[in-house]
Coordinates of N, CA and C in Angstrom, one line a residue:
M12 N -10.4 -12.9 16.6 CA -10.3 -13.5 15.3 C -10.7 -15.0 15.5
G13 N -10.4 -15.7 16.6 CA -10.8 -17.0 16.8 C -9.7 -17.9 17.0
D14 N -9.9 -19.2 16.9 CA -8.9 -20.3 17.0 C -8.5 -20.8 15.7
T15 N -9.0 -20.3 14.5 CA -8.6 -20.8 13.3 C -7.1 -20.4 13.0
V16 N -6.3 -21.4 12.5 CA -4.9 -21.2 12.3 C -4.9 -21.0 10.7
Y17 N -4.3 -20.0 10.2 CA -4.1 -19.8 8.9 C -2.6 -20.1 8.5
V18 N -2.4 -20.7 7.3 CA -1.0 -21.1 6.9 C -0.7 -20.5 5.6
R19 N 0.5 -20.0 5.4 CA 0.9 -19.4 4.2 C 2.4 -19.9 3.8
F20 N 2.5 -20.2 2.6 CA 3.8 -20.6 2.1 C 4.3 -19.4 1.1
Q21 N 5.4 -18.8 1.4 CA 5.8 -17.7 0.7 C 7.3 -17.5 0.5
G22 N 7.7 -16.7 -0.4 CA 9.1 -16.4 -0.6 C 9.5 -15.5 0.5
T23 N 10.9 -15.4 0.7 CA 11.4 -14.6 1.8 C 11.9 -13.2 1.2
E24 N 11.7 -13.0 0.0 CA 12.1 -11.7 -0.6 C 10.8 -11.0 -1.1
R25 N 10.7 -9.7 -1.0 CA 9.7 -8.9 -1.5 C 9.6 -8.9 -3.0
S26 N 8.5 -8.9 -3.5 CA 8.3 -8.7 -4.9 C 8.4 -7.2 -5.3
P27 N 8.4 -6.9 -6.6 CA 8.3 -5.5 -6.9 C 7.1 -4.8 -6.4
R28 N 6.0 -5.5 -6.2 CA 4.8 -4.9 -5.7 C 4.9 -4.7 -4.2
G29 N 5.9 -5.3 -3.5 CA 6.1 -5.0 -2.1 C 5.6 -6.2 -1.2
H30 N 5.0 -7.1 -1.7 CA 4.6 -8.2 -0.9 C 5.5 -9.5 -1.0
F31 N 5.3 -10.5 -0.3 CA 6.1 -11.7 -0.3 C 5.3 -12.7 -1.1
P32 N 5.7 -13.0 -2.4 CA 4.9 -13.9 -3.2 C 4.7 -15.2 -2.6
G33 N 3.5 -15.8 -2.9 CA 3.2 -17.2 -2.4 C 3.8 -18.2 -3.4
I34 N 3.7 -19.4 -2.9 CA 4.5 -20.5 -3.6 C 3.9 -20.7 -5.1
F35 N 2.7 -20.6 -5.2 CA 2.2 -20.7 -6.6 C 2.7 -19.7 -7.5
G36 N 2.8 -18.5 -7.1 CA 3.3 -17.4 -7.8 C 4.8 -17.7 -8.1
L37 N 5.6 -18.0 -7.2 CA 7.0 -18.4 -7.4 C 7.2 -19.5 -8.3
A38 N 6.4 -20.6 -8.2 CA 6.5 -21.7 -9.1 C 6.0 -21.3 -10.5
N39 N 5.0 -20.5 -10.6 CA 4.5 -19.9 -12.0 C 5.7 -19.1 -12.6
G40 N 6.3 -18.4 -11.8 CA 7.5 -17.6 -12.3 C 8.6 -18.5 -12.9
L41 N 8.9 -19.5 -12.3 CA 9.9 -20.5 -12.7 C 9.5 -21.1 -14.1
A42 N 8.2 -21.4 -14.1 CA 7.7 -21.9 -15.4 C 7.6 -21.0 -16.5
R43 N 7.3 -19.8 -16.2 CA 7.2 -18.7 -17.1 C 8.5 -18.3 -17.8
D44 N 9.6 -18.5 -16.8 CA 10.9 -18.1 -17.2 C 11.7 -19.2 -17.9
G45 N 11.0 -20.3 -18.1 CA 11.6 -21.5 -18.8 C 12.6 -22.2 -17.9
K46 N 12.5 -22.2 -16.7 CA 13.6 -22.8 -15.8 C 13.3 -24.2 -15.4
L47 N 12.0 -24.8 -15.7 CA 11.7 -26.1 -15.3 C 12.1 -27.2 -16.3
S48 N 12.6 -28.2 -15.7 CA 12.9 -29.4 -16.6 C 11.5 -29.9 -17.2
E49 N 11.5 -30.8 -18.1 CA 10.3 -31.4 -18.6 C 9.5 -32.0 -17.6
E50 N 10.2 -32.8 -16.6 CA 9.4 -33.5 -15.5 C 8.9 -32.5 -14.6
Q51 N 9.7 -31.5 -14.3 CA 9.2 -30.4 -13.3 C 8.0 -29.7 -13.9
H52 N 8.1 -29.4 -15.2 CA 7.0 -28.7 -15.9 C 5.7 -29.6 -15.8
R53 N 5.8 -30.9 -16.1 CA 4.7 -31.8 -16.0 C 4.0 -31.7 -14.6
F54 N 4.9 -31.8 -13.6 CA 4.4 -31.7 -12.2 C 3.7 -30.4 -11.9
W55 N 4.4 -29.3 -12.3 CA 3.8 -28.0 -12.1 C 2.5 -27.9 -12.8
R56 N 2.3 -28.3 -14.1 CA 1.1 -28.2 -14.9 C 0.0 -29.0 -14.2
A57 N 0.4 -30.1 -13.9 CA -0.6 -31.2 -13.3 C -1.1 -30.6 -11.9
G58 N -0.1 -30.1 -11.2 CA -0.5 -29.5 -9.8 C -1.4 -28.3 -9.9
N59 N -1.1 -27.4 -10.9 CA -1.9 -26.2 -11.0 C -3.3 -26.6 -11.4
D60 N -3.3 -27.5 -12.4 CA -4.6 -28.0 -12.9 C -5.5 -28.7 -11.8
W61 N -4.7 -29.4 -10.9 CA -5.5 -30.0 -9.7 C -6.0 -28.9 -8.8
Y62 N -5.2 -28.0 -8.5 CA -5.7 -26.9 -7.6 C -6.8 -26.1 -8.2
D63 N -6.7 -25.9 -9.5 CA -7.7 -25.1 -10.2 C -9.1 -25.8 -10.1
T64 N -9.0 -27.1 -10.1 CA -10.2 -27.9 -10.0 C -10.7 -28.1 -8.7
H65 N -9.9 -28.1 -7.7 CA -10.3 -28.5 -6.3 C -10.5 -27.3 -5.3
Y66 N -10.1 -26.1 -5.7 CA -10.5 -25.0 -4.8 C -10.8 -23.8 -5.6
T67 N -11.5 -22.8 -4.9 CA -12.0 -21.6 -5.6 C -10.9 -20.6 -5.8
N68 N -10.9 -20.0 -7.0 CA -10.0 -18.9 -7.3 C -10.7 -17.7 -6.8
P69 N -10.3 -17.0 -5.8 CA -11.0 -15.8 -5.2 C -11.2 -14.7 -6.3
S70 N -10.1 -14.7 -7.2 CA -10.4 -13.6 -8.3 C -11.5 -13.8 -9.2
L71 N -12.0 -15.0 -9.3 CA -13.2 -15.2 -10.2 C -14.3 -14.9 -9.4
V72 N -14.3 -15.0 -8.1 CA -15.6 -14.6 -7.3 C -15.7 -13.0 -7.1
D73 N -14.5 -12.4 -6.8 CA -14.4 -10.9 -6.6 C -13.1 -10.4 -7.3
P74 N -13.3 -9.9 -8.5 CA -12.1 -9.4 -9.2 C -11.3 -8.4 -8.5
T75 N -11.8 -7.8 -7.4 CA -11.1 -6.7 -6.8 C -10.3 -7.2 -5.6
V76 N -10.4 -8.4 -5.3 CA -9.8 -9.0 -4.1 C -8.3 -8.7 -4.0
Y77 N -7.5 -8.8 -5.2 CA -6.2 -8.5 -5.1 C -5.8 -7.0 -5.7
D78 N -6.9 -6.3 -5.8 CA -6.6 -4.9 -6.3 C -5.7 -4.1 -5.4
P79 N -4.6 -3.5 -5.8 CA -3.7 -2.8 -5.0 C -4.3 -1.7 -4.3
E80 N -5.3 -1.0 -4.9 CA -5.8 0.2 -4.4 C -6.9 -0.2 -3.3
A81 N -7.7 -1.1 -3.7 CA -8.8 -1.5 -2.7 C -8.2 -2.3 -1.5
N82 N -7.4 -3.2 -1.8 CA -6.9 -4.1 -0.8 C -5.3 -4.3 -1.0
P83 N -4.6 -3.2 -0.6 CA -3.1 -3.2 -0.7 C -2.4 -4.3 0.1
G84 N -1.6 -5.1 -0.6 CA -0.9 -6.1 0.0 C -1.6 -7.4 0.3
A85 N -2.9 -7.5 -0.3 CA -3.8 -8.7 0.1 C -3.0 -10.0 -0.5
V86 N -3.0 -11.0 0.5 CA -2.5 -12.3 0.2 C -3.3 -13.4 0.6
A87 N -3.1 -14.6 0.1 CA -3.9 -15.8 0.3 C -3.3 -16.6 1.4
W88 N -4.2 -17.1 2.3 CA -3.9 -18.0 3.3 C -4.7 -19.3 3.4
F89 N -4.1 -20.5 3.5 CA -4.9 -21.6 3.6 C -5.4 -21.7 5.1
K90 N -6.6 -22.2 5.3 CA -7.1 -22.6 6.5 C -6.3 -23.9 6.9
S91 N -5.9 -24.1 8.2 CA -5.2 -25.3 8.6 C -6.2 -26.5 8.4
T92 N -7.4 -26.3 8.3 CA -8.3 -27.4 8.1 C -8.5 -27.9 6.7
A93 N -7.8 -27.3 5.8 CA -7.8 -27.6 4.3 C -6.8 -28.6 4.1
V94 N -6.7 -29.7 4.8 CA -5.7 -30.6 4.8 C -5.5 -31.2 3.3
H95 N -6.6 -31.5 2.7 CA -6.7 -31.9 1.3 C -5.9 -31.1 0.3
L96 N -5.8 -29.7 0.6 CA -4.9 -28.8 -0.2 C -3.5 -28.8 0.3
L97 N -3.4 -28.7 1.6 CA -2.0 -28.6 2.2 C -1.1 -29.8 2.0
V98 N -1.6 -31.0 1.8 CA -0.8 -32.2 1.6 C -0.2 -32.1 0.2
R99 N -0.6 -31.3 -0.7 CA -0.1 -31.3 -2.0 C 0.9 -30.1 -2.2
V100 N 1.1 -29.3 -1.2 CA 2.1 -28.3 -1.2 C 3.5 -28.7 -1.3
D101 N 3.8 -29.9 -0.7 CA 5.2 -30.4 -0.6 C 6.0 -30.4 -1.9
G102 N 5.2 -30.8 -3.0 CA 5.8 -30.9 -4.3 C 6.3 -29.5 -4.9
Y103 N 5.5 -28.5 -4.4 CA 5.9 -27.1 -4.9 C 7.1 -26.6 -4.1
L104 N 7.1 -27.0 -2.8 CA 8.3 -26.7 -1.9 C 9.5 -27.2 -2.4
D105 N 9.4 -28.6 -2.9 CA 10.6 -29.2 -3.4 C 11.1 -28.6 -4.7
L106 N 10.1 -28.1 -5.5 CA 10.4 -27.4 -6.8 C 11.2 -26.2 -6.5
L107 N 10.7 -25.4 -5.5 CA 11.4 -24.2 -5.1 C 12.7 -24.4 -4.5
T108 N 12.9 -25.4 -3.8 CA 14.2 -25.7 -3.2 C 15.2 -26.1 -4.2
T109 N 14.7 -27.0 -5.2 CA 15.6 -27.4 -6.2 C 16.2 -26.2 -7.0
H110 N 15.3 -25.1 -7.1 CA 15.8 -24.0 -7.9 C 16.3 -22.9 -6.9
A111 N 16.6 -23.2 -5.7 CA 17.2 -22.3 -4.8 C 16.4 -21.0 -4.6
V112 N 15.0 -21.2 -4.5 CA 14.1 -20.1 -4.3 C 13.8 -20.2 -2.8
D113 N 14.3 -19.3 -2.0 CA 14.0 -19.3 -0.6 C 12.5 -19.0 -0.2
H114 N 12.1 -19.8 0.7 CA 10.6 -19.8 1.0 C 10.5 -20.2 2.5
E115 N 9.3 -19.9 3.0 CA 9.0 -20.2 4.4 C 7.6 -20.5 4.6
R116 N 7.2 -21.2 5.6 CA 5.9 -21.5 6.2 C 5.6 -20.4 7.2
V117 N 4.5 -19.8 7.2 CA 4.1 -18.8 8.2 C 2.7 -19.2 8.6
E118 N 2.5 -19.1 9.9 CA 1.2 -19.4 10.6 C 0.8 -18.3 11.5
T119 N -0.5 -18.1 11.5 CA -1.0 -17.0 12.4 C -2.5 -17.3 12.6
T120 N -3.0 -16.8 13.8 CA -4.4 -16.8 14.0 C -5.2 -15.5 13.5
D121 N -4.2 -14.6 13.0 CA -4.9 -13.3 12.7 C -4.1 -12.7 11.5
P122 N -4.6 -13.1 10.3 CA -3.8 -12.7 9.0 C -4.0 -11.3 8.6
G123 N -4.9 -10.6 9.2 CA -5.2 -9.2 8.8 C -6.6 -9.1 8.5
R124 N -6.9 -8.0 7.8 CA -8.3 -7.7 7.4 C -8.8 -8.7 6.3
I125 N -9.6 -9.5 6.6 CA -10.1 -10.5 5.7 C -11.1 -9.9 4.7
V126 N -10.7 -10.0 3.4 CA -11.5 -9.5 2.3 C -12.2 -10.5 1.5
Y127 N -11.8 -11.8 1.6 CA -12.5 -12.9 1.0 C -12.3 -14.1 1.9
E128 N -13.3 -15.0 1.9 CA -13.2 -16.2 2.8 C -14.2 -17.3 2.1
D129 N -13.5 -18.5 2.1 CA -14.3 -19.6 1.8 C -13.9 -20.8 2.7
E130 N -14.4 -22.0 2.5 CA -14.2 -23.1 3.4 C -12.7 -23.4 3.5
D131 N -11.8 -23.1 2.5 CA -10.4 -23.5 2.5 C -9.4 -22.5 2.6
Q132 N -9.9 -21.2 2.5 CA -8.8 -20.1 2.4 C -9.4 -18.8 2.9
V133 N -8.5 -17.8 3.1 CA -9.0 -16.4 3.2 C -7.9 -15.6 2.4
I134 N -8.4 -14.4 2.0 CA -7.5 -13.4 1.4 C -7.6 -12.3 2.4
A135 N -6.4 -11.9 2.8 CA -6.3 -10.8 3.8 C -5.3 -9.7 3.5
V136 N -5.6 -8.5 3.9 CA -4.8 -7.4 3.8 C -4.0 -7.3 5.2
P137 N -2.7 -7.5 5.3 CA -2.0 -7.5 6.6 C -2.2 -6.2 7.3
W138 N -2.2 -6.4 8.7 CA -2.3 -5.2 9.5 C -1.1 -4.3 9.4
H139 N 0.0 -4.9 9.2 CA 1.2 -4.2 9.0 C 2.0 -4.7 7.9
P140 N 1.7 -4.0 6.7 CA 2.3 -4.4 5.4 C 3.8 -4.3 5.4
D141 N 4.4 -3.5 6.2 CA 5.8 -3.2 6.2 C 6.6 -4.3 6.9
R142 N 5.9 -5.3 7.6 CA 6.5 -6.4 8.3 C 6.5 -7.6 7.4
P143 N 7.6 -8.4 7.5 CA 7.7 -9.5 6.7 C 6.6 -10.6 7.0
V144 N 6.2 -10.7 8.2 CA 5.4 -11.8 8.7 C 4.2 -11.2 9.2
C145 N 3.0 -11.5 8.7 CA 1.7 -11.1 9.2 C 1.4 -11.9 10.6
G146 N 1.0 -11.1 11.5 CA 0.8 -11.7 12.9 C -0.3 -11.0 13.6
P147 N -0.6 -11.4 14.8 CA -1.6 -10.7 15.6 C -1.2 -9.2 15.8
R148 N -2.3 -8.4 15.8 CA -2.1 -7.1 16.1 C -1.6 -6.9 17.7
P149 N -0.9 -5.9 17.8 CA -0.4 -5.7 19.3 C -1.4 -5.2 20.1

């Protein structure tokens, strides 16, 4: 796989689809459920707008990238070199912490079968979808 380190921020509980949702999905859920204060909502909206402008949405490049039949359990990982994206994650982590949403940072050099890649991220299907943390194959 190489020396690239992939970084993912995710919840610690599986979603109904069976995966561990990423921090953007978790924050979007808080907003959708009306749990954010006005200030938090402004942060969330501005943050999502910034990310939408500054990195590629893989689903717009390949609509099947998250398809549960074609790519079961596919999740996004930042490349550790995408520092300009990673430095803005802390605000989302603070938001989740404030709302008692458990989350974790996961790092690996082998996120699974890569089904999408650009300069900032990969989307990968984990080698072992039944394990909570994707890691190198045995």
